[in-house]
XYZ file of C-alpha atoms in Angstrom:
593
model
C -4.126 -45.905 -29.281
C -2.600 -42.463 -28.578
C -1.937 -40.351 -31.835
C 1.578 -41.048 -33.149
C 1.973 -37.525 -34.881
C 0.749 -35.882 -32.137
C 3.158 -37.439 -29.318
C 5.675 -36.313 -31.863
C 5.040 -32.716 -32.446
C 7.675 -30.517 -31.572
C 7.099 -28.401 -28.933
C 6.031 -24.832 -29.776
C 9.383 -22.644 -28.750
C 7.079 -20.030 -27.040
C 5.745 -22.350 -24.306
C 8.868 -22.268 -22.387
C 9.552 -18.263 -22.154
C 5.688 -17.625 -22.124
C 5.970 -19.911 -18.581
C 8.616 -18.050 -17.961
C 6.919 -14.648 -18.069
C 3.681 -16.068 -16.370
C 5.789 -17.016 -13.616
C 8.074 -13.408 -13.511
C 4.428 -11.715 -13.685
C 3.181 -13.456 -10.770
C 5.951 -12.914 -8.903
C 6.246 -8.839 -9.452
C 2.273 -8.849 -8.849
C 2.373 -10.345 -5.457
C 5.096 -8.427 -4.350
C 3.509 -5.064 -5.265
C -0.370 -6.269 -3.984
C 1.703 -7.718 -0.431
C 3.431 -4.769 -0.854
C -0.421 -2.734 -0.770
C -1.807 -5.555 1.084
C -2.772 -3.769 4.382
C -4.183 -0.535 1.848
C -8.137 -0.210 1.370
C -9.344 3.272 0.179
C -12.345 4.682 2.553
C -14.511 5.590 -0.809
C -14.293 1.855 -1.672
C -16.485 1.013 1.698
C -18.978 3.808 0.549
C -19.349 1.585 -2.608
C -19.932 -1.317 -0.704
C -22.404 0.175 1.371
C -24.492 0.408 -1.419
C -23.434 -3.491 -2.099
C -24.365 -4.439 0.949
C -27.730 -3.039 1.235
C -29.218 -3.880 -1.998
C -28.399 -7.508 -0.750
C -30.219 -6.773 2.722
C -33.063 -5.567 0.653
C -32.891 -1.885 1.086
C -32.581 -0.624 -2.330
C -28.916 1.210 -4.254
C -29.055 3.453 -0.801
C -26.575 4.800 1.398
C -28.632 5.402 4.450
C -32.470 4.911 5.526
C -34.980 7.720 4.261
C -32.279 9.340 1.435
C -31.826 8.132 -2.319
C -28.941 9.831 -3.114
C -26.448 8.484 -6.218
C -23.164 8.746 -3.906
C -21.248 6.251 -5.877
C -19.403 6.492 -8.919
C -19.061 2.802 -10.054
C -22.677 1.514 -11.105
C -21.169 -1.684 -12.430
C -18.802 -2.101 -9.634
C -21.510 -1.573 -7.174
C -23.348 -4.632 -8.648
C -20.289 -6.617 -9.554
C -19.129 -6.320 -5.790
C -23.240 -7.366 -5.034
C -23.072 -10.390 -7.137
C -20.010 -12.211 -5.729
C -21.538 -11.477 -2.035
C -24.481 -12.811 -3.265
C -22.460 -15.971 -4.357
C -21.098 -16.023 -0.690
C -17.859 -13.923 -1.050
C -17.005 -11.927 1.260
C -17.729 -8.716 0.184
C -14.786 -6.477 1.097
C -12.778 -8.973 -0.454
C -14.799 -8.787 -3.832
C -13.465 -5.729 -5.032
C -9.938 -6.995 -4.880
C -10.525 -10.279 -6.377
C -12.579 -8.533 -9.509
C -9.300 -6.045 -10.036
C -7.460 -9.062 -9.567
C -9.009 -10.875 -12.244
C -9.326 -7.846 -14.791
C -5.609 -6.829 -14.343
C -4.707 -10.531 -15.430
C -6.780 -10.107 -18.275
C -4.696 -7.088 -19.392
C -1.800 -8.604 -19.139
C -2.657 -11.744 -21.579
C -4.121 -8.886 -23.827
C -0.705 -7.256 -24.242
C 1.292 -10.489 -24.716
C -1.131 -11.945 -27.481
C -0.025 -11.757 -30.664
C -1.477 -12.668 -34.631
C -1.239 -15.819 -33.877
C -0.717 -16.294 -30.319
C 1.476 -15.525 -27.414
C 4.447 -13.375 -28.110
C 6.878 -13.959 -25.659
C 8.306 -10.617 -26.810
C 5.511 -8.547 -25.904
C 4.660 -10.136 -22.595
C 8.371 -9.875 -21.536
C 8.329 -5.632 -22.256
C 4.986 -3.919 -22.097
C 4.143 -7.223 -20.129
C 6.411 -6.460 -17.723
C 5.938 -3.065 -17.470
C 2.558 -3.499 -16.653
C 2.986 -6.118 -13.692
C 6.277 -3.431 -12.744
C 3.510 -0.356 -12.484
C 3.707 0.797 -8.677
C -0.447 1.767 -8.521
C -1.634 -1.685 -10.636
C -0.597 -3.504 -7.304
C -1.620 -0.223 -5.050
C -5.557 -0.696 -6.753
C -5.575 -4.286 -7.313
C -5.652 -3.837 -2.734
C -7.249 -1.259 -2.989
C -10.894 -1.880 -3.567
C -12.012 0.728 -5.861
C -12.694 0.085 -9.922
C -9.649 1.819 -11.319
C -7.960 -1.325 -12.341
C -10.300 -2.904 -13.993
C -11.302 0.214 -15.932
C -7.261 0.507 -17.093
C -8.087 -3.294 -18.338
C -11.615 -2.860 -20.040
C -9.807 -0.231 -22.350
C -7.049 -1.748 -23.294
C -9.008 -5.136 -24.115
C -10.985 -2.841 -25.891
C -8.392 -1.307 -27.916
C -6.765 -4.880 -28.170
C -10.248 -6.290 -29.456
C -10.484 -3.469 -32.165
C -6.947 -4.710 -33.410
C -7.925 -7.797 -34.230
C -10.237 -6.503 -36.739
C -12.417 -10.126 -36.315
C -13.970 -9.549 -33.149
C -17.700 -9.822 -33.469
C -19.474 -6.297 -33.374
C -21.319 -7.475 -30.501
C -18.041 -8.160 -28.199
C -16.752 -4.367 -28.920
C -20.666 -3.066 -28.021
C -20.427 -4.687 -25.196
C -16.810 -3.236 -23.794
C -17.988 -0.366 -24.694
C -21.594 -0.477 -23.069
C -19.424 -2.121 -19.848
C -16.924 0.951 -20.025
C -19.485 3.816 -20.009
C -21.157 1.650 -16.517
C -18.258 1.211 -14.102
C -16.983 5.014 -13.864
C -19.769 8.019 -14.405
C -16.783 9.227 -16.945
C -16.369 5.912 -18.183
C -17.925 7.724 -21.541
C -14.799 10.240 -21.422
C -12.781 7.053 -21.701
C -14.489 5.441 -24.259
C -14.293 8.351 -25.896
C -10.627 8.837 -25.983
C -10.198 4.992 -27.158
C -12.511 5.171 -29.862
C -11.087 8.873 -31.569
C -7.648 6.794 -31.226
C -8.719 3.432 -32.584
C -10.231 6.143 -35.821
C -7.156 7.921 -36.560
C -5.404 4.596 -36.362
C -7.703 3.640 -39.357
C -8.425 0.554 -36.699
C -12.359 1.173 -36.445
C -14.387 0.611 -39.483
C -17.546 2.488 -39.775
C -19.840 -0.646 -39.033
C -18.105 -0.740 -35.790
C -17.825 2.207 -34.499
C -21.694 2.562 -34.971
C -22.509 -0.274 -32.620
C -19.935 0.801 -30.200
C -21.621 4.146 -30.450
C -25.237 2.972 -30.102
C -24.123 0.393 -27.771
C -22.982 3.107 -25.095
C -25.777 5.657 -26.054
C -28.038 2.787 -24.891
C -26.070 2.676 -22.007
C -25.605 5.806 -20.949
C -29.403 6.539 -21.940
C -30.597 3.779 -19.680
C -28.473 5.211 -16.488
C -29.596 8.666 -17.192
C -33.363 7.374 -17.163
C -33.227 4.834 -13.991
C -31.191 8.233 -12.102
C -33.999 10.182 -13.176
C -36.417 7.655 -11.739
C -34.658 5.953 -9.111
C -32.631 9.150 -7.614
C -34.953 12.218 -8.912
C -32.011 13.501 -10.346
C -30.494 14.442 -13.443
C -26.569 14.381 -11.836
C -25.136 11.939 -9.841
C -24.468 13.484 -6.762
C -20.570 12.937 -6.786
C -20.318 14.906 -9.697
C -22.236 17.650 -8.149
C -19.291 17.379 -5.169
C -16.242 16.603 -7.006
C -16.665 18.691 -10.585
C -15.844 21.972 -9.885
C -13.863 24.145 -13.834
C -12.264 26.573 -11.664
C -8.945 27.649 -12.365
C -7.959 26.293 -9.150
C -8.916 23.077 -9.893
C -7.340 23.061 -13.171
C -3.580 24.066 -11.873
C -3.707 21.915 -9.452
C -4.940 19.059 -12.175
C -1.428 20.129 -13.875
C 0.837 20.100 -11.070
C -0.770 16.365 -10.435
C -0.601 15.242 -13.947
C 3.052 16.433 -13.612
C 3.940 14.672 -10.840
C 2.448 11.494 -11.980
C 4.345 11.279 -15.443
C 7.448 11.863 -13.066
C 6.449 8.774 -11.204
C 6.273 7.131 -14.272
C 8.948 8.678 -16.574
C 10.827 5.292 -17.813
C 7.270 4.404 -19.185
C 6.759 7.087 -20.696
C 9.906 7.384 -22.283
C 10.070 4.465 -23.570
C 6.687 4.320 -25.353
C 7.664 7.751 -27.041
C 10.665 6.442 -28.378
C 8.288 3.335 -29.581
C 6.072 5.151 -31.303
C 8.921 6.880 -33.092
C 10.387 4.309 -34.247
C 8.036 2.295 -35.172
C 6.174 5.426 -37.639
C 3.170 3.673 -38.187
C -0.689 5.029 -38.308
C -2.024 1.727 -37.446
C 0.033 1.456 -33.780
C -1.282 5.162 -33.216
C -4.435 4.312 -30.972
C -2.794 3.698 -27.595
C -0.898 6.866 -27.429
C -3.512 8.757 -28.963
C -6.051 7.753 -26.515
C -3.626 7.851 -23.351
C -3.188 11.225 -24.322
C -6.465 12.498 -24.459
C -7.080 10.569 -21.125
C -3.950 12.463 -19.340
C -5.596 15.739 -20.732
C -8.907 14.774 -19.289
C -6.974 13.894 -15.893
C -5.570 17.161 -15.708
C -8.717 19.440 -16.475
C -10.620 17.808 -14.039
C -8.117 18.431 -11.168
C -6.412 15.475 -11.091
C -6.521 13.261 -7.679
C -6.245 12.437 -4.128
C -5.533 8.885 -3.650
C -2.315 6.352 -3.710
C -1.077 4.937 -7.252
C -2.230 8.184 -9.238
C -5.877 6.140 -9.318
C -7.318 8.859 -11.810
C -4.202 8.378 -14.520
C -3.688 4.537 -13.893
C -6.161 3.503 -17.460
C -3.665 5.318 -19.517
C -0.009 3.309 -18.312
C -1.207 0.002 -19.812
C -1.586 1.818 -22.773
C 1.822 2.816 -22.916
C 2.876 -0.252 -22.335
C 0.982 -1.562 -25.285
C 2.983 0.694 -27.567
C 6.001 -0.855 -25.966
C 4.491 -4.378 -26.532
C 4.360 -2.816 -30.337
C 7.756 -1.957 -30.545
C 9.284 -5.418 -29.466
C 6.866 -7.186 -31.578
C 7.907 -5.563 -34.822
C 11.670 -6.146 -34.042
C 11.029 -9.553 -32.489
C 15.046 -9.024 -31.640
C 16.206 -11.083 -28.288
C 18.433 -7.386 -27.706
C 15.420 -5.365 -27.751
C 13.030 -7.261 -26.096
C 15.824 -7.703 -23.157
C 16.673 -3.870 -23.044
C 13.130 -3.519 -22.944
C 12.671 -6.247 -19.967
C 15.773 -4.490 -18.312
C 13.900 -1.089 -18.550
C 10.702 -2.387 -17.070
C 12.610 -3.392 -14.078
C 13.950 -0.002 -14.056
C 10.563 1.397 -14.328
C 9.300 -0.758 -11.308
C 12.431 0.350 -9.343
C 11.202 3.744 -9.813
C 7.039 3.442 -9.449
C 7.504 1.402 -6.886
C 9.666 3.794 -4.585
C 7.567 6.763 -5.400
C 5.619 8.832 -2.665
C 2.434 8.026 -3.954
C 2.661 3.991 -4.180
C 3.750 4.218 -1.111
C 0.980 2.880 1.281
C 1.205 3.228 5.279
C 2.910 0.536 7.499
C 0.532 -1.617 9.437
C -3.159 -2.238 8.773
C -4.835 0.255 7.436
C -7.190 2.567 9.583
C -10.302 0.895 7.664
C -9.232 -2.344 8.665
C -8.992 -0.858 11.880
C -12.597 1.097 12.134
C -13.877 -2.557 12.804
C -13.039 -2.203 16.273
C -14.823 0.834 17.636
C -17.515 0.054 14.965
C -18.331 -2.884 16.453
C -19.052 -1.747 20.180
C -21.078 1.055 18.940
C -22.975 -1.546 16.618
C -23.437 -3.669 19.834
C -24.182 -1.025 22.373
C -26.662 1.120 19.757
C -27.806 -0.349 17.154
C -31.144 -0.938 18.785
C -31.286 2.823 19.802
C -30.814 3.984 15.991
C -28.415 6.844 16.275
C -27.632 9.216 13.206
C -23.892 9.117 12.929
C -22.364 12.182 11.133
C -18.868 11.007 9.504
C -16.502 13.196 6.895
C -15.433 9.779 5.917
C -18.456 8.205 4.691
C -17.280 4.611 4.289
C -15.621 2.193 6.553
C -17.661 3.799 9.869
C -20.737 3.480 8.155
C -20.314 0.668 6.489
C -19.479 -1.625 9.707
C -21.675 0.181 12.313
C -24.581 -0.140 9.858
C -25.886 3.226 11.584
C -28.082 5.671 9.646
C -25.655 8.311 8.481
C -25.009 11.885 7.258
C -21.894 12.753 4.942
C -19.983 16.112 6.105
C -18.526 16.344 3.297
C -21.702 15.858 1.020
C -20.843 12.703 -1.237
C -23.773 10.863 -0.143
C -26.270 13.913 0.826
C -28.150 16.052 -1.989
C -28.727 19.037 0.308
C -24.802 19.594 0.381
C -23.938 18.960 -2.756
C -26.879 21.868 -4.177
C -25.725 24.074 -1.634
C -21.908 24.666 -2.192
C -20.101 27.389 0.139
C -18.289 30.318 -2.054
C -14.888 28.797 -1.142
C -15.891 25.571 -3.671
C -13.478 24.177 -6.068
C -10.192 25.630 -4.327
C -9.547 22.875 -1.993
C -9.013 19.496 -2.410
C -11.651 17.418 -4.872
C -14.206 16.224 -2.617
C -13.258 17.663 0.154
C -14.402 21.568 0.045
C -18.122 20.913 1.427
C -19.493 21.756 4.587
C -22.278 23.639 6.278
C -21.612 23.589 10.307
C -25.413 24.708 10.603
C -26.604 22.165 8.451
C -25.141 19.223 10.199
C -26.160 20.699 13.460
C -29.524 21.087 12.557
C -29.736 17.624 11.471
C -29.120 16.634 15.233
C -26.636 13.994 14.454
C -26.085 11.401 17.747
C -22.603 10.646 16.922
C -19.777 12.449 15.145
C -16.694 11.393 13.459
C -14.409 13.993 12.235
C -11.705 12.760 9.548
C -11.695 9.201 9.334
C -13.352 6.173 10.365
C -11.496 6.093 13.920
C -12.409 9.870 14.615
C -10.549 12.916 15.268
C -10.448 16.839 15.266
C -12.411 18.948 13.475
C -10.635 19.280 10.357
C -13.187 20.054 7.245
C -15.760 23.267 6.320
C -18.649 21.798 8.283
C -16.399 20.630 11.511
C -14.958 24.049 11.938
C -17.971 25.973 11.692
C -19.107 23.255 14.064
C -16.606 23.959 16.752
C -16.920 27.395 16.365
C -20.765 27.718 17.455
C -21.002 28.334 21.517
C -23.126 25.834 22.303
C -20.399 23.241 20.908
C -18.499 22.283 24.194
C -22.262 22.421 25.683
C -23.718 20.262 23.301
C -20.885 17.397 22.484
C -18.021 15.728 24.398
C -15.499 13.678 22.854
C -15.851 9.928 23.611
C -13.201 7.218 23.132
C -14.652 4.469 22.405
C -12.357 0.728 22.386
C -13.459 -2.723 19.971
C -11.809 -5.572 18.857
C -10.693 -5.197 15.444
C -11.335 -8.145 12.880
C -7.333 -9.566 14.178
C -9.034 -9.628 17.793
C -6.800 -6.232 18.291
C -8.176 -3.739 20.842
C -8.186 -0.421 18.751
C -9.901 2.827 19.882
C -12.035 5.664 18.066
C -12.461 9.645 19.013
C -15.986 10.327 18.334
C -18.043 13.690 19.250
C -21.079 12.138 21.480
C -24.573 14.613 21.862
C -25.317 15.289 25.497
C -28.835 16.497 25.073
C -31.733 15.219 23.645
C -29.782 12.470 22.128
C -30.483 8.290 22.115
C -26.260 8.260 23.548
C -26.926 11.644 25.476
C -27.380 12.143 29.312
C -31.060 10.951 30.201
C -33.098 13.202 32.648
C -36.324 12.257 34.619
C -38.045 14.258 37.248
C -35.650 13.043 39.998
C -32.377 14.233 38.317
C -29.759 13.052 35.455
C -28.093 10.235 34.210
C -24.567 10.788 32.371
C -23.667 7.361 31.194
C -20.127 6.205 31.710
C -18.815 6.658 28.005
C -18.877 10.459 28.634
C -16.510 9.701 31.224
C -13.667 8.332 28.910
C -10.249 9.593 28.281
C -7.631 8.822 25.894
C -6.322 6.661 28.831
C -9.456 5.192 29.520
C -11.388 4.263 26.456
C -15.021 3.270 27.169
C -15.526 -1.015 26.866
C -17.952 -2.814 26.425
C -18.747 -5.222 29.008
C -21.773 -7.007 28.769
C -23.972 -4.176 27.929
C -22.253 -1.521 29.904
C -20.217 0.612 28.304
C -17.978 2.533 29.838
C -14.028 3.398 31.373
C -12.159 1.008 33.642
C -10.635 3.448 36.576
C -7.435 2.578 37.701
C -6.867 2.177 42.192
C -6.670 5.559 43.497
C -7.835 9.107 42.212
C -8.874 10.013 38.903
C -10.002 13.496 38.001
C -12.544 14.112 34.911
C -13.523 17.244 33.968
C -16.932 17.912 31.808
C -19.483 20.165 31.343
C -23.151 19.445 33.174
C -26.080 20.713 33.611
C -26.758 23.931 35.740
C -28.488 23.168 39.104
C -27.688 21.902 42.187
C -27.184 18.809 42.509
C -25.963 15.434 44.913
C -23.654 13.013 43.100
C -23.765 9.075 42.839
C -21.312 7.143 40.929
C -23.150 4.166 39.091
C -20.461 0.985 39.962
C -19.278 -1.963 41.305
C -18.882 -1.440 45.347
C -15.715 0.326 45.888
C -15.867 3.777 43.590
C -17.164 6.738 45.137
C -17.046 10.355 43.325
C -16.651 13.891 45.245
C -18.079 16.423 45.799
C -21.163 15.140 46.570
C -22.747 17.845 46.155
C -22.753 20.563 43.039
C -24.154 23.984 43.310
C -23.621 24.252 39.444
C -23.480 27.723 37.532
C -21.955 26.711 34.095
C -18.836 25.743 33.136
C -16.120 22.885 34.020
C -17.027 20.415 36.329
C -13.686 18.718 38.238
C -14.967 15.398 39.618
C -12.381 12.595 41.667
C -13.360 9.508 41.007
C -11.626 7.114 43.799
C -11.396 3.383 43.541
C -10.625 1.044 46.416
C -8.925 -2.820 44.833
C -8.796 -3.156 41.579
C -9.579 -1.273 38.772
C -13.221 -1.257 37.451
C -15.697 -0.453 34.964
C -18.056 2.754 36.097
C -21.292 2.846 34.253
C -22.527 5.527 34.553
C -22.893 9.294 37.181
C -26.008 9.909 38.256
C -27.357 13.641 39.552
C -30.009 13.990 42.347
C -31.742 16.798 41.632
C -31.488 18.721 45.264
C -34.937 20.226 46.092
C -34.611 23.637 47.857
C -36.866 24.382 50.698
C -38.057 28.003 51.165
C-alpha cells in the first residue's frame, strides 16, 4: 500500500522556480557554447597530444626522442586520457569535462542551508550561466572552466563548515594539479576563506598538507620524469618585466570592462550585506585579479586567465539575494544578470570567428601529409604546436619553444616584451635542426610571422633551401581545405631526390595557391588545367634535359636548362583535360670534351 502521508505532502514551493531556473540555465548555456561551438584553442590540441600518446604507449611526451613538460594542465592531461581510454573521443573530452564542472558550479551557488535557494540560483545563478567566456571555455577545450568551478566548490565546501576534512584536502590537492599555478589559486581561496573566519585551524592544516603533498609529488616525478626543476611553459611564458606587467594592467582593465555589471553588482553586495563571514569570495577574486595582472595577463577568447574569479562574484551576489530572500531583489538581480550577459556576450573578446575554426580545419591538410609521409618520418617545425601536430602525428619541433627545452633556456634579449608565449625564436636553431616541413602561424600555414621565422627568411640560403607547398585534405565535414607549408628541397625525406642520372622534383613543389597538391592514390601533386601554365622555382645549377612525370598529354619546355642560379620559368602544357603531374624529372646532360 502506498504511504498515505507521503502522497499527501505538500509540495516543497522551491521545486517549481528551481525547474524553472534549471531550465533558464540550460537555455543561456547552450546558446553561449552554440554560440562558441565552432571555437577550439590550438594550446588545447598540445594538451591532447600528450593525451593521446600516453594512450598509444609513448609516455607524457610531445614528440619522439624529447621529454619536455610543455603542458600546463597535469590533471587535465590525464582527465582528457581517461575518458579516451573509456572510448570518448578525445577532442571532445575536454569539452564534456568543462561541461560537467561548470554545472557543478552552478548547483554550488544555488544551494542553500538547507537546500536549493531559488533566490540564489536565479542571481549569481544566472550570472554565471550569462558570463560570455563560461560558454567561450566550456568549447573551448582548455581547463579554465573547470578550475573557475573547483574553487568555488571549494570555497562553497568551506561554508558549510561540515564537510569532511578529507573532501576540502582533496579540492585542494585537485586545484594545485590541473593549472602549474593552481597553488596561486588555492592560495588566494584559502587567505579569503581565513579572514572570513570560515577555515578553522584543523582544516586549513589538511588543506595545507594536502597540496604540499601535491605539489611535492609533481615537483619530484618533473625532476625524474622531465630532468627538470621548471616546467617548461613557465620557462616560456613567465617573464617580471615591466613590459609584461603594463600590459597585465591594460588586460586586467579591459576584462573588468567586459564584465562591469558583475562587478558592480557584487561590490554593492558586499556593501550591503557588511559581514566578515561573506568576505571570502571577494577577497580571493581579488587577489586572483592581482595575480592576473602581474603575470601579464592573456591572449585567448573569454579573458581565460581571469574567468576563476567571475563565479566568485557571482557568489557574493548569490549572498546578497539570499539574506534578503525579497522577490524585488532577487528579480532586479535576475534583470541585471541579463544585462550582464547582454554585455559579456557582445564583447570583443567572447567573440569567436564565424565558421569552423582553423583547428577543425587543420584536419584536412593534416591528413594528406599523414597519408603521403607518415612512413617517411618527417620533422615538422610548427609555431602552433597543437592541432598540426596533433593530427599529422609527425615528430615535431615548437618555434616558439613551448614544447622544446633548448628554446625555452636560451631566450633572445627581446624576451618578455611581446606577447606571452610568443617572444621565442632562434632562426639558426630551427635551421640547424633540419626540419622537413614548416608551418608558420597556425595549423594551416602561412608567412613567417614570429622571432625564429624571420630570422629564417632572412638567411640566403632560404629561397634555396625551402619552397612553399599548398597542400589540399578533406577536413573531418568531408570539406576540401588547403595548408601553406615551407617544404625542404635538399637532403630532405619530402625534398627533390638525386641519383647519378639526374633529379627528381616531386609534383607538390609544383603547387600554387590555384593548384593545391592532392592526393591521389599515392601521388601527390597539382591538377593542371588545358593549356599553359607557367611555374617558377628555384633548381639546381647544371645543365640539364627536362621530363614531366604524367599522364600522356603534359609536356614541359624548355627541354633543356643550361642552369646558373636563380628563377627557373617552366610551361607546363596540357592537351584534354586537366590532370595530376607527379612529379619533373632532370637528366643530367653529360658534356663531351
Amino acid at each position: 500500500m502506498p504511504d498515505a502521508s507521503a502522497a499527501d505532502a505538500p509540495i516543497d514551493r522551491r521545486i517549481l522556480p528551481v525547474a524553472v531556473v534549471l531550465v533558464t540555465w540550460a537555455g543561456i548555456l547552450a546558446a553561449a557554447s552554440r554560440y562558441a561551438w565552432a571555437f577550439y584553442s590550438d594550446d588545447a590540441f598540445i594538451s591532447l597530444r600528450y593525451s593521446a600518446r600516453l594512450l598509444q604507449g609513448r609516455g607524457l611526451t610531445w614528440t619522439d626522442g624529447e621529454w619536455v613538460e610543455g603542458y600546463s594542465n597535469l590533471l587535465w592531461v590525464l582527465g582528457c586520457a581517461a575518458l579516451g581510454a573509456l572510448g570518448v573521443d578525445i577532442v571532445q573530452a575536454p569539452r564534456m569535462l568543462a561541461a560537467a564542472g561548470v554545472l557543478a558550479l552552478l548547483f554550488a551557488i544555488a544551494r542553500g542551508d538547507d537546500g536549493p535557494d531559488p533566490h540564489r540560483a536565479l542571481s549569481g545563478g544566472l550570472f554565471v550561466a550569462a558570463t560570455g567566456g563560461i560558454g567561450v571555455w566550456i568549447m573551448g577545450g582548455l581547463s579554465q572552466a573547470v578550475v573557475a568551478s573547483l574553487g568555488t566548490l571549494f570555497l562553497v565546501a568551506v561554508r558549510r563548515g561540515s564537510t569532511p576534512p578529507w573532501l576540502l584536502g582533496g579540492l585542494a590537492a585537485a586545484l594545485t594539479l590541473l593549472r602549474i599555478d593552481g597553488f596561486v589559486w588555492l592560495i588566494a581561496l584559502t587567505v579569503g576563506a581565513v579572514a572570513a573566519g570560515r577555515l578553522g585551524r584543523r582544516a586549513l592544516g589538511v588543506v595545507g598538507g594536502c597540496a604540499a603533498l601535491t605539489v611535492g609529488g609533481q615537483q619530484v616525478f618533473r625532476l625524474v620524469y622531465y630532468g627538470d626543476w621548471v616546467p617548461n611553459t613557465a620557462r616560456v611564458k613567465v617573464s617580471f618585466t615591466p613590459a609584461r606587467a603594463f600590459r597585465g594592467a591594460d588586460w586586467v582593465a579591459d576584462a573588468l570592462a567586459d564584465n562591469l555589471v558583475l562587478v558592480g553588482v557584487a561590490v554593492v553586495a558586499v556593501a550591503l550585506l557588511r559581514r566578515r563571514d561573506v568576505l571570502d569570495a571577494p577577497i580571493a577574486a581579488g587577489l586572483w585579479i592581482a595575480y592576473c595582472a602581474f603575470v601579464g595577463g592573456d591572449i585567448f577568447h573569454g579573458h581565460r586567465l581571469l574567468l576563476p574569479a567571475l563565479p566568485l562574484l557571482a557568489l557574493s551576489v548569490a549572498d546578497l539575494a539570499s539574506a534578503r530572500r525579497s522577490a524585488v531583489v532577487t528579480g532586479a538581480l535576475a534583470v541585471l544578470a541579463v544585462l550582464h550577459g547582454a554585455v559579456s556576450l557582445g564583447a570583443h573578446a567572447n567573440r569567436v570567428p564565424p565558421g569552423v575554426h582553423w583547428t577543425f580545419l587543420t584536419e584536412g591538410p593534416a591528413s594528406t601529409l599523414r597519408a603521403r609521409f607518415g612512413a617517411d618520418d618527417p620533422l615538422l617545425a610548427v609555431d602552433g604546436a597543437g592541432a598540426l601536430p596533433y593530427y599529422t602525428g609527425f615528430r615535431s619541433l615548437d618555434m616558439l619553444g613551448l614544447t622544446d627545452r633548448w628554446l625555452a633556456t636560451h631566450p633572445p634579449p627581446t624576451w618578455g616584451r611581446g606577447g606571452i608565449g610568443h617572444d621565442l625564436g632562434s632562426g639558426p636553431y630551427v635551421l640547424g635542426r633540419r626540419p622537413d616541413i614548416i608551418a608558420f602561424q597556425g595549423g594551416l600555414g602561412g608567412v613567417p610571422s614570429f622571432l625564429s621565422g624571420r630570422e629564417m627568411e632572412a638567411t640566403p640560403d632560404w629561397p634555396f633551401l625551402y619552397r612553399k607547398v599548398v597542400v589540399a585534405g578533406l577536413d573531418g565535414r568531408g570539406e576540401l581545405v588547403t595548408g601553406r607549408y615551407y617544404f625542404r628541397s635538399r637532403d630532405s625525406v619530402v625534398g627533390f631526390q638525386r641519383d647519378p642520372e639526374g633529379v627528381t622534383v616531386p609534383g607538390w613543389f609544383l603547387s600554387s595557391e590555384r593548384r593545391p597538391a592532392v592526393l591521389e592514390g599515392d601521388v601527390l601533386g597539382p591538377r593542371f588545367p588545358p593549356g599553359d601554365t607557367v611555374v617558377e622555382m628555384f633548381l639546381p645549377n647544371g645543365a640539364w634535359t627536362t621530363e614531366v612525370v604524367a599522364p600522356p598529354g603534359v609536356t614541359v619546355s624548355p627541354r633543356r636548362l643550361d642552369h646558373r642560379g636563380g628563377l627557373v620559368r617552366l610551361t607546363f602544357h596540357v592537351e584534354g583535360k586537366a590532370t595530376q603531374v607527379e612529379a619533373l624529372r632532370l637528366h643530367r646532360v653529360v658534356r663531351t670534351p
